[in-house]
Short mmCIF file of C-alpha atoms in Angstrom, two decimals:
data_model
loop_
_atom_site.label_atom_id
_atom_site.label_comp_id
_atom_site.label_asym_id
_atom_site.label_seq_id
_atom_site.Cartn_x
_atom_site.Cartn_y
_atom_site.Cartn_z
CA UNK A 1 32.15 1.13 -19.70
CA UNK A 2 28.62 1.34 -17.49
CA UNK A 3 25.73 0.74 -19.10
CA UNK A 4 23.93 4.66 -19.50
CA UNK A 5 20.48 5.53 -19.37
CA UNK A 6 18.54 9.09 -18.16
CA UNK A 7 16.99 7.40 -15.07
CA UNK A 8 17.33 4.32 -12.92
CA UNK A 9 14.67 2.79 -10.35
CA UNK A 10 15.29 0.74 -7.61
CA UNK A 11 12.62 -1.42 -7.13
CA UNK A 12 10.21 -3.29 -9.11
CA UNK A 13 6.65 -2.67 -7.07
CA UNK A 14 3.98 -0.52 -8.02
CA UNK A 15 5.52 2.30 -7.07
CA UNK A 16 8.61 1.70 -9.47
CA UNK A 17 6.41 0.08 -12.11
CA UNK A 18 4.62 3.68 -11.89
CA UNK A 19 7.56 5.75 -11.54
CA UNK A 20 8.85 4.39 -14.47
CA UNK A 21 6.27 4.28 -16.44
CA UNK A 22 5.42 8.22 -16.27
CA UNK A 23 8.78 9.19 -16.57
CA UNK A 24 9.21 6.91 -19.67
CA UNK A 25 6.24 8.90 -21.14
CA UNK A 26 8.58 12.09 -21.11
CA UNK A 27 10.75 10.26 -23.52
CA UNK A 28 13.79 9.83 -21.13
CA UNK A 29 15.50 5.95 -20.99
CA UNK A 30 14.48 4.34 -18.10
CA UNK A 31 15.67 1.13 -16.23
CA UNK A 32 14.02 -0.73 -13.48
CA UNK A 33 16.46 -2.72 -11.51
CA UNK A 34 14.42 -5.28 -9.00
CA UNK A 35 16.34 -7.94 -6.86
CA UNK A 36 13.55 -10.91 -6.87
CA UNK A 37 12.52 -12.67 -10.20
CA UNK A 38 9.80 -10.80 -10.62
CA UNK A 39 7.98 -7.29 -10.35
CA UNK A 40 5.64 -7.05 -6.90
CA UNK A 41 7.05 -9.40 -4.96
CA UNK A 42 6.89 -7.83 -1.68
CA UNK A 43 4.80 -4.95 0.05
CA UNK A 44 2.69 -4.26 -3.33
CA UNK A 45 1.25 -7.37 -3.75
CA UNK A 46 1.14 -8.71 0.24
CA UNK A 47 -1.97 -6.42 1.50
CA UNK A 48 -5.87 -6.07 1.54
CA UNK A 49 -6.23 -4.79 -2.11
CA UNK A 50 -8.24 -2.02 -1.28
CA UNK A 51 -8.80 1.47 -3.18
CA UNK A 52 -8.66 3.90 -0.59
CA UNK A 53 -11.28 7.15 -0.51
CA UNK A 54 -8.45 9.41 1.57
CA UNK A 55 -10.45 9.17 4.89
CA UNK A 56 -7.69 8.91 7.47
CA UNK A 57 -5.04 11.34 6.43
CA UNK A 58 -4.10 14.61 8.28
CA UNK A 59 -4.93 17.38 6.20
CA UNK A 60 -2.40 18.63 3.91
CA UNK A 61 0.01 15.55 3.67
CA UNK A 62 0.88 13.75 0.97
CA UNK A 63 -0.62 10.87 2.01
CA UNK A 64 -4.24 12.94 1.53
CA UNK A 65 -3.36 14.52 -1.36
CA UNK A 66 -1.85 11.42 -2.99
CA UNK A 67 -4.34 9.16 -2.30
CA UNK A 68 -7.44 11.34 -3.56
CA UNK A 69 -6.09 11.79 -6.50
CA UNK A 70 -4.61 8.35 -6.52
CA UNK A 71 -8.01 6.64 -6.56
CA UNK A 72 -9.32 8.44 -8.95
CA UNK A 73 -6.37 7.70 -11.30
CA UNK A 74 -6.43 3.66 -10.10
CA UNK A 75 -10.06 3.39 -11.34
CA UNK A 76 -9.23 4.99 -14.68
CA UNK A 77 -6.57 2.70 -15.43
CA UNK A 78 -8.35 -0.75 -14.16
CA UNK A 79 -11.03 0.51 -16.77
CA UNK A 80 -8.30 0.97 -19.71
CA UNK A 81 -6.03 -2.38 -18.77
CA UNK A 82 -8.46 -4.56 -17.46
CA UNK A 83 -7.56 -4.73 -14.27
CA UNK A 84 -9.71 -6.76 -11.89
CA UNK A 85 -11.67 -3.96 -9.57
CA UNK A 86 -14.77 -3.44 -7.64
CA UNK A 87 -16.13 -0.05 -6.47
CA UNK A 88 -17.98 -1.91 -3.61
CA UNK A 89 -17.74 1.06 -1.19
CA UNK A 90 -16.79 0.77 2.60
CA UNK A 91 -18.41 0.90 5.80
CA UNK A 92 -16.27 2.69 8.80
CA UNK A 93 -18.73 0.85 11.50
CA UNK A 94 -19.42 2.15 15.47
CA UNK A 95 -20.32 -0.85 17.38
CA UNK A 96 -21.30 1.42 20.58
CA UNK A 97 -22.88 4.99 20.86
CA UNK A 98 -19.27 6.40 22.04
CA UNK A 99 -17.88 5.16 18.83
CA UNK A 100 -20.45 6.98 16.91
CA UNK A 101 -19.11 9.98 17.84
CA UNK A 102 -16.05 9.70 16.20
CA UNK A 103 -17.24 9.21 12.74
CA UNK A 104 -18.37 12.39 12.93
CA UNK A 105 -14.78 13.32 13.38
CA UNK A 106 -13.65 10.99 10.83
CA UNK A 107 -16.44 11.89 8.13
CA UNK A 108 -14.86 15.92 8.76
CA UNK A 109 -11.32 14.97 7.87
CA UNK A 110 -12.21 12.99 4.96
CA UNK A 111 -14.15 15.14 3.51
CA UNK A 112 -11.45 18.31 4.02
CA UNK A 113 -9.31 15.93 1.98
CA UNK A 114 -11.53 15.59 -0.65
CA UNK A 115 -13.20 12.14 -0.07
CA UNK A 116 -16.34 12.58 -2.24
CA UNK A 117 -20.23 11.12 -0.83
CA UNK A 118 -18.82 10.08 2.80
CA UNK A 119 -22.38 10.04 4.89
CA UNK A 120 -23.28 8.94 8.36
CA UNK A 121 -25.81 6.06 8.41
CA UNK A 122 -28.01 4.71 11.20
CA UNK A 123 -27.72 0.54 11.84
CA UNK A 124 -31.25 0.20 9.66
CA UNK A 125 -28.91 1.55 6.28
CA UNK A 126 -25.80 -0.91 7.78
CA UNK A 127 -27.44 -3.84 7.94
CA UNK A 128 -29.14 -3.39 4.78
CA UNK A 129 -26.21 -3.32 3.09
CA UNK A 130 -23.99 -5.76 5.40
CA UNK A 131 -26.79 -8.20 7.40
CA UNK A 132 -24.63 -10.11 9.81
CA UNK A 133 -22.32 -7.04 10.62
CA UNK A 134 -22.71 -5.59 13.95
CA UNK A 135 -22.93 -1.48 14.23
CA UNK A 136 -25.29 1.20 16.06
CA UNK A 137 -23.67 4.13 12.70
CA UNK A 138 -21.17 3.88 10.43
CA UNK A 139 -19.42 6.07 7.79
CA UNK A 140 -20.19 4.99 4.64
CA UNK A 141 -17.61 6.05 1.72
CA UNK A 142 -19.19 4.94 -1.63
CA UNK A 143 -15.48 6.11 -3.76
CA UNK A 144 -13.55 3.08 -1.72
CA UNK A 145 -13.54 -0.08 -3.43
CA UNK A 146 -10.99 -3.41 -4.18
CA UNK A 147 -8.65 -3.98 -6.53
CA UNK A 148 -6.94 -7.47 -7.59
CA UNK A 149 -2.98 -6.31 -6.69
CA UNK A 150 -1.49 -9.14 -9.10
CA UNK A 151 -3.63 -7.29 -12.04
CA UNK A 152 -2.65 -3.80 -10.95
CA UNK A 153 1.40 -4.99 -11.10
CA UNK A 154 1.01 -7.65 -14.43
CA UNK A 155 -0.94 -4.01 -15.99
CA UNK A 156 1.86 -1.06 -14.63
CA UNK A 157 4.96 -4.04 -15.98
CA UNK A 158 3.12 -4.30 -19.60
CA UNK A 159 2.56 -0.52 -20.04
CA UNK A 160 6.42 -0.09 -18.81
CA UNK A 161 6.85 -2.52 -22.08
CA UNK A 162 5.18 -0.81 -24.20
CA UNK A 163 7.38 2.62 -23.23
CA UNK A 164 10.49 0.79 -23.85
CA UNK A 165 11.60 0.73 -20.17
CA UNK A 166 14.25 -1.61 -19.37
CA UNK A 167 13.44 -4.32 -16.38
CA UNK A 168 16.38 -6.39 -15.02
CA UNK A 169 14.99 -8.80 -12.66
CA UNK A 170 16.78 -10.69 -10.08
CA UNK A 171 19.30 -7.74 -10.11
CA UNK A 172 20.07 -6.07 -7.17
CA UNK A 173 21.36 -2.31 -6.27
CA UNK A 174 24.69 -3.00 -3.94
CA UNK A 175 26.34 0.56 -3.89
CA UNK A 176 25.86 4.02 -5.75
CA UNK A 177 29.10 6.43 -6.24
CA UNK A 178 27.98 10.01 -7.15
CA UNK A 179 29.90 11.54 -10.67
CA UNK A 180 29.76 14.32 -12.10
CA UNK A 181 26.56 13.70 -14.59
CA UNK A 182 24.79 11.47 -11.81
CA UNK A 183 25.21 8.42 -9.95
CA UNK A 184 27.10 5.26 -11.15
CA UNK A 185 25.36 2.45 -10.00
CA UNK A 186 26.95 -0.98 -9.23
CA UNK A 187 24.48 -4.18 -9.19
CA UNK A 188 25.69 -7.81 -8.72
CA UNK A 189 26.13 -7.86 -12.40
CA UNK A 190 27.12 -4.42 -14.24
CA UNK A 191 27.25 -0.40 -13.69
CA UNK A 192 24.95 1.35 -14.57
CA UNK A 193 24.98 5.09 -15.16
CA UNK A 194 21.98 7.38 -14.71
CA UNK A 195 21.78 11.10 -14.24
CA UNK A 196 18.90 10.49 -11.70
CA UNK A 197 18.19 7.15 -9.55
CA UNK A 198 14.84 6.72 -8.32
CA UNK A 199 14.52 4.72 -5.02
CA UNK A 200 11.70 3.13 -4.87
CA UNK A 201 13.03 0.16 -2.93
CA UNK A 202 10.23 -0.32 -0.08
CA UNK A 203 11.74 -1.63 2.69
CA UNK A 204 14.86 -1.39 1.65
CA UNK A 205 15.11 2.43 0.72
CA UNK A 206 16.83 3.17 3.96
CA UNK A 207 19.51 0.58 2.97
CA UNK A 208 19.83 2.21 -0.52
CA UNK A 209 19.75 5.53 0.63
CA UNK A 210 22.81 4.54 2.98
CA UNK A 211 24.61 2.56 0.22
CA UNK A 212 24.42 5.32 -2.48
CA UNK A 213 25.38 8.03 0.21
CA UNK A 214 22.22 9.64 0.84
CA UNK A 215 20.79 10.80 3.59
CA UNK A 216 20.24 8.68 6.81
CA UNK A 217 16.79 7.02 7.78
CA UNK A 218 15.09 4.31 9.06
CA UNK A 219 12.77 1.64 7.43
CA UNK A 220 10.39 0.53 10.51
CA UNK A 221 9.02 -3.06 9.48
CA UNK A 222 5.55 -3.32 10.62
CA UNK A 223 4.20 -7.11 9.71
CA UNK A 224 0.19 -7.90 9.50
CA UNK A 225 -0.90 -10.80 8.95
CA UNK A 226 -4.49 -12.09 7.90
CA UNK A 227 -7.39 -14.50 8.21
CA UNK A 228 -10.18 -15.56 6.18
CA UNK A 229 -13.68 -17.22 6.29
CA UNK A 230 -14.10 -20.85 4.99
CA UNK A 231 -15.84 -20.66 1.66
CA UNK A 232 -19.09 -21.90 3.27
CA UNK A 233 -19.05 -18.20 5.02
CA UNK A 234 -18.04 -16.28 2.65
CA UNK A 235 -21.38 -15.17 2.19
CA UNK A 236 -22.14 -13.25 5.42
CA UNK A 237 -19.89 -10.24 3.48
CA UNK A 238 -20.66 -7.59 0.65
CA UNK A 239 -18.07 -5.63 0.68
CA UNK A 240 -15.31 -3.67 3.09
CA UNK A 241 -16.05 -3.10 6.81
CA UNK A 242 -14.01 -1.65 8.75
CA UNK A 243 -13.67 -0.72 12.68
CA UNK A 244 -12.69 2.81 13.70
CA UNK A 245 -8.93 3.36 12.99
CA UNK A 246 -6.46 1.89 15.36
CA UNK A 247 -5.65 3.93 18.10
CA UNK A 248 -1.94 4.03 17.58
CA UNK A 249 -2.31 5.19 14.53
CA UNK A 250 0.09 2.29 12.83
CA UNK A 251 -3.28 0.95 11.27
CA UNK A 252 -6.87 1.10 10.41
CA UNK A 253 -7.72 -2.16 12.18
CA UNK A 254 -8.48 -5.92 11.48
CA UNK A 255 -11.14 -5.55 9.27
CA UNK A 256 -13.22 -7.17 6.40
CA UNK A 257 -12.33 -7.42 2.93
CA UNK A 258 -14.69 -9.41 0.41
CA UNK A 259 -11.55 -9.48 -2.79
CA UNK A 260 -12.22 -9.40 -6.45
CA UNK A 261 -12.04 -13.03 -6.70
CA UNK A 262 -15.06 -13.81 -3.50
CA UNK A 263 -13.13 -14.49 -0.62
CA UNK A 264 -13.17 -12.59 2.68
CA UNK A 265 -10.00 -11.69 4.52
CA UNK A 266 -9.98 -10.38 8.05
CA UNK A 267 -7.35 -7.85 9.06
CA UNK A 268 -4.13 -7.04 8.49
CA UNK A 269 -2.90 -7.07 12.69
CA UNK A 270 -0.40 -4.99 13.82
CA UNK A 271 3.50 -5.68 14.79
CA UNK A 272 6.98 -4.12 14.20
CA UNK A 273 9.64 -6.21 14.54
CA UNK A 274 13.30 -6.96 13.35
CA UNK A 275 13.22 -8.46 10.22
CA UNK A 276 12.28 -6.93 7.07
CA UNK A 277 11.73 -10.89 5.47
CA UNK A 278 10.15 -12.50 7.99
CA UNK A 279 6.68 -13.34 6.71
CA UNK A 280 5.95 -16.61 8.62
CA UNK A 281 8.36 -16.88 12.11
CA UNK A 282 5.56 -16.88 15.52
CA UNK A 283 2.56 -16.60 13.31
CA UNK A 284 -0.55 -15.75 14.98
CA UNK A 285 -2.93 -18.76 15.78
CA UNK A 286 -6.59 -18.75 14.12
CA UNK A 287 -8.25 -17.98 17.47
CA UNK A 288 -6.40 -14.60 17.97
CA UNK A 289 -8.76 -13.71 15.41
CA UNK A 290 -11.81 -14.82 16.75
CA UNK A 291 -12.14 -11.77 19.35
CA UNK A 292 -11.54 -8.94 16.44
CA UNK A 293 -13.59 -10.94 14.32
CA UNK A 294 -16.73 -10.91 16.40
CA UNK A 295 -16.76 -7.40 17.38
CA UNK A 296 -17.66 -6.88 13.41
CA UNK A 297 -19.54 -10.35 12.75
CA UNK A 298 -20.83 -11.62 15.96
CA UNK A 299 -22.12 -14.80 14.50
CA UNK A 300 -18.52 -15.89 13.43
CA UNK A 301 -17.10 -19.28 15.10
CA UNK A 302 -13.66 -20.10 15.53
CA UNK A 303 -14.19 -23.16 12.82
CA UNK A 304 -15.03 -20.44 10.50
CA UNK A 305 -11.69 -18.80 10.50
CA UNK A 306 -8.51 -20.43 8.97
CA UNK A 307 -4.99 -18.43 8.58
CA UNK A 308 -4.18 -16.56 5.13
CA UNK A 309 -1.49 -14.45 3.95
CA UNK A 310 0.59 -11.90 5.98
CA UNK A 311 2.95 -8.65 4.63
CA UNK A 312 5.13 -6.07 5.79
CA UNK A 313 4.73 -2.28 5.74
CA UNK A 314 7.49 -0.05 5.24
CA UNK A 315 6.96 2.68 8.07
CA UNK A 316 9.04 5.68 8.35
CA UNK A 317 8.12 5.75 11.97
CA UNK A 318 8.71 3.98 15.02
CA UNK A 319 6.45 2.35 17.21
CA UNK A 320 6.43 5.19 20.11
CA UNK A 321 5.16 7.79 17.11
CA UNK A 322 1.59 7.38 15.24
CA UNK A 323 2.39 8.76 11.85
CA UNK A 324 4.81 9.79 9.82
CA UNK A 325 3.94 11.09 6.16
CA UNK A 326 5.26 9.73 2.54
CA UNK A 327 9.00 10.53 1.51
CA UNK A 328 9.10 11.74 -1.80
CA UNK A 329 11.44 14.57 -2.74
CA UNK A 330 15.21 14.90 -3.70
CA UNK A 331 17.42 13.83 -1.31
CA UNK A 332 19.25 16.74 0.36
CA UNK A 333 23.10 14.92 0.37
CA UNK A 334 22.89 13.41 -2.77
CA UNK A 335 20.58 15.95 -5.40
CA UNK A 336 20.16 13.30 -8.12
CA UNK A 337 19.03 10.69 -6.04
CA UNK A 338 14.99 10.88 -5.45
CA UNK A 339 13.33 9.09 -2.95
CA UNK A 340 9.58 7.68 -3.24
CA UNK A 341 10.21 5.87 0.62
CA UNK A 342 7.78 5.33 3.24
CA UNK A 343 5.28 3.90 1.07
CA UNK A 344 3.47 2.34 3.15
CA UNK A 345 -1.04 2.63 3.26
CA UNK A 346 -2.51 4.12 0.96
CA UNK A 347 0.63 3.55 -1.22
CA UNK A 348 -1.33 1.21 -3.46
CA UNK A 349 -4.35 3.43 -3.94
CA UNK A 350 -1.59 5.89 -4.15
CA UNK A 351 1.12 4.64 -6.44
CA UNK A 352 -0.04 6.79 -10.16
CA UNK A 353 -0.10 9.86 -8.13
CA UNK A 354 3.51 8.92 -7.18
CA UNK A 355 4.29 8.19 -9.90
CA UNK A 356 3.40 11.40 -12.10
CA UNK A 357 4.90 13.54 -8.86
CA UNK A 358 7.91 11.10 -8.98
CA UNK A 359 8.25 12.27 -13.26
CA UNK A 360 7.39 16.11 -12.61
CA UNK A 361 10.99 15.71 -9.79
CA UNK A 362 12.91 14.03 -12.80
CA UNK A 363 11.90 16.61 -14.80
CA UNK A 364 12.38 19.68 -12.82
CA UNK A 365 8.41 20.88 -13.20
#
């Protein structure tokens, strides 16, 4: 006999961890199923840890509406669990006069979104807040801040605890076979039976989608990998500063993050590619960050640069197209399979807003 609860998540990240969490608060049995040892392994835990304002998002997606009310949710919660967090602000920074115009641009969208305090500042109010970063303007948004991702996904596991949701680590979702009350689900240990399955599998929730015979998309792996200043620099940064928004639109650019704990990592770059595991194959050298890394600190030398971290974003678009929004909805094949796919930035700023959308689908609000 399979194992039977109300609702089963794929995927242990933040957005699970969230998802399960708000729907456990409605009293339904929930059970996370995530196939490394431990929760956040992957995408939620491999990026630049920063609280996002909702600055960059067309009007009226999800990813706007998601991560305004997101953020404001984040910062709640880091207050009630302790979560290391910094509202530090950001500065969106011109470094010529053509630039400038465009935060103009930028400063109307995020404020249409509901980015609160976003304000246009001269290079006299930049470099009084950032002295050795190069700008003529910038858009300062005083809402954005940092967040310490480890704390975010130890705090969303322990309140999942404490609402009786069931976490099965190192267990992995191989196949789904729709019934007549749900979806049985087969890992590489038991069934399990839920009436709904969440999947919130990341870079896998094409794969799952496939495998539980859902409807048919693709998972665009989109690596970035990072930099950071020698301690002895660490210094010549406040806060967040960022360049104007990549003009694919896969990214917002290499740019500066001062984390909770005082170091300062530059980027995340920009590349699809094959694998959805590959973290480390044809790294970037340190000097391909030099360039990127001057245009925001000009005083930076390439002995002040050594190679940090890298991560993967799960896009739901491919390289040729510039945006494509969040996927979270029913899925139209198989109705009690819900998808929370495409997570991909602002999905940490975003992921309690997912998560309470995610519980209002489960519950039919």
């Amino acid at each position: 006999m399979a194992e039977q609860v109300d609702v089963l998540i794929v995927g242990g990240g933040v957005t699970g961890l969230a998802c399960a969490a708000e729907i456990a608060a409605r009293g339904l049995s929930v059970c996370v199923v995530e196939r490394h040892a431990r929760a956040g392994m992957e995408t939620s835990t491999h990026n630049s840890g920063v609280i996002h304002a909702g600055i960059y998002y067309p009007a009226g997606s999800l990813k706007a509406a998601l991560c305004v009310e997101g953020a404001a949710l984040i910062y709640e919660f880091c207050e009630r669990h302790g979560v290391a967090h910094r509202r530090c602000g950001k500065l969106v920074v011109a470094v010529t006069d053509d630039e400038a115009e465009s935060l103009v641009l930028l400063q109307a969208r995020g404020t249409a979104n509901g980015a609160r305090g976003l304000e246009i500042v001269d290079a006299a109010a930049v470099h009084a807040r950032e002295p050795h970063v190069r700008a003529v303007a910038a858009l300062w948004s005083p809402d954005t801040g940092i967040i310490e991702p480890e704390g975010l996904v130890a705090a969303l596991r322990s309140l999942c605890i404490s609402r009786e949701v069931i976490f099965l680590p190192g267990t992995a979702a191989q196949h789904g076979a729709v019934t007549r009350d749900g979806l049985i689900v087969r890992t590489d240990a038991e069934e399990i039976a839920a009436a709904t399955v969440v999947n919130a599998a990341g870079l896998y929730a094409d794969e799952v989608s496939a495998s539980f015979g859902g409807e048919r998309f693709t998972i665009y792996p989109c690596r970035g990998e990072y930099a950071e200043l020698v301690p002895s620099k660490q210094v010549m940064v406040n806060g967040l500063v960022y360049p104007l928004p990549h003009p694919s639109g896969h990214g917002l650019g290499v740019h500066l993050t001062k984390t909770t704990w005082g170091s300062v990592l530059l980027g995340p770059t920009i590349k699809y590619q094959a694998r959805k595991d590959d973290y480390e194959s044809h790294r970037l050298d340190v000097s391909d960050f030099l360039e990127p890394s001057r245009e925001l600190l000009p005083g930076i030398q390439l002995e002040d640069l050594r190679l940090a971290g890298s991560g993967i974003r799960a896009k739901l678009h491919p390289p040729e197209a510039s945006f494509a929004d969040f996927m979270i909805r029913r899925d139209a094949v198989v109705p009690s399979l819900i998808h929370a796919a495409g997570i991909d930035s602002p999905g940490l700023t975003s992921c309690l807003a997912i998560g309470r959308m995610v519980s209002r689908l489960v519950a039919g609000d």
